[in-house]
Structures are given as structure tokens and as C-alpha cells.
């Protein structure tokens, strides 16, 4: 994942939660994004995976996971089913089975 990708994800999250005109929470949200990237890598989905659409799916999943984490105040509670399935599919989809 490129450095610019994190800022693209940041912009997506900010526009989804209505923070598009302020930079006050940028560092906080960037830390959440970094945490989600690290968590996915630990589970077996590195940011440099292969596959025709892997990078696009990876960026969108990181954006959605980070947004959920931000909105729930630290990812409190169980991961929503749709996010859990997308995460699983990304992890399994990058493997040569």
C-alpha cells in the first residue's frame, strides 16, 4: 500500500462521517487506519497482495473497518457480519489454494 493510499482512505472516511472540512482528527484516524492495516497483515492479508482486484478491495475494506472502528469508539463490540465476511474473503482470496 502506498503512502498516498492512506490519505485517500482518510478522505473517504472523513467524507462518510462528515468531517471533510476539518483536520482536527486526521492523526487519530490515520492511527486507526495504520492499526487496521497491521491487523489485516497479522491475519494474513498483507497490503501488497496479488490478484486482479486485490488492491481495490483491500483499500475499501481498510476504509470500512477504520470507519467502523472510529464510529464505535475503538471497535467495541463484535465486527459486523458484512465486514467479517469481506475480511475473510480477502484473506482467503489471496491464497493459492
XYZ file of C-alpha atoms in Angstrom:
97
model
C 0.000 0.000 0.000
C 1.332 3.369 -0.964
C 1.666 6.296 1.415
C -0.869 8.212 -0.688
C -3.382 5.376 -0.274
C -3.662 6.087 3.451
C -4.625 9.685 2.711
C -7.138 8.538 0.103
C -8.674 6.236 2.734
C -8.612 9.126 5.231
C -10.548 11.326 2.791
C -13.146 8.585 2.211
C -13.680 8.125 5.948
C -13.870 11.846 6.630
C -16.466 12.426 3.928
C -18.532 9.466 5.190
C -18.624 10.740 8.772
C -18.996 14.428 7.895
C -15.517 15.701 8.752
C -14.487 16.806 5.274
C -13.703 20.417 6.233
C -11.649 19.849 9.378
C -8.225 18.316 10.011
C -8.541 18.074 13.787
C -8.996 14.287 13.860
C -6.717 13.381 10.942
C -3.893 11.982 13.078
C -6.320 9.923 15.146
C -7.987 8.463 12.056
C -4.590 7.792 10.430
C -3.598 5.810 13.525
C -6.793 3.768 13.203
C -6.002 3.137 9.523
C -2.467 2.000 10.428
C -3.922 -0.284 13.082
C -6.338 -1.897 10.623
C -3.545 -2.415 8.085
C -1.416 -4.089 10.769
C -4.335 -6.217 11.962
C -5.105 -7.425 8.438
C -1.433 -8.208 7.808
C -1.293 -10.215 11.035
C -4.342 -12.208 9.890
C -2.720 -12.972 6.527
C -3.849 -10.131 4.254
C -0.768 -8.031 3.523
C -1.154 -4.638 1.836
C 0.924 -5.936 -1.091
C -1.256 -8.902 -2.020
C -1.796 -10.020 -5.574
C -4.876 -10.599 -7.631
C -6.757 -8.601 -10.205
C -8.803 -6.528 -7.780
C -6.915 -7.155 -4.525
C -5.613 -3.604 -4.040
C -9.023 -2.017 -4.613
C -10.754 -4.479 -2.305
C -8.023 -4.025 0.292
C -8.309 -0.224 0.311
C -12.105 -0.322 0.569
C -12.017 -2.896 3.356
C -9.449 -0.871 5.315
C -11.612 2.237 4.861
C -14.751 0.447 6.058
C -13.005 -1.232 9.003
C -11.387 2.044 10.094
C -14.711 3.893 9.757
C -16.451 1.248 11.884
C -13.621 1.437 14.424
C -13.867 5.256 14.537
C -17.657 5.298 14.855
C -17.766 2.677 17.613
C -15.048 4.326 19.677
C -12.325 1.765 19.235
C -14.105 -1.132 17.600
C -16.064 -2.043 20.698
C -18.348 -4.977 20.095
C -18.449 -7.693 17.503
C -17.341 -6.970 13.951
C -20.409 -6.614 11.701
C -21.108 -9.700 9.593
C -20.575 -7.946 6.258
C -17.134 -6.688 7.316
C -16.160 -10.067 8.763
C -17.121 -11.820 5.511
C -15.236 -9.324 3.372
C -12.200 -9.682 5.609
C -12.339 -13.483 5.379
C -12.801 -13.384 1.601
C -9.835 -11.049 1.195
C -7.620 -13.280 3.317
C -8.688 -16.485 1.580
C -8.836 -14.941 -1.877
C -5.143 -14.049 -1.883
C -4.036 -17.613 -1.148
C -3.085 -20.101 -3.852
C -5.372 -22.932 -2.817
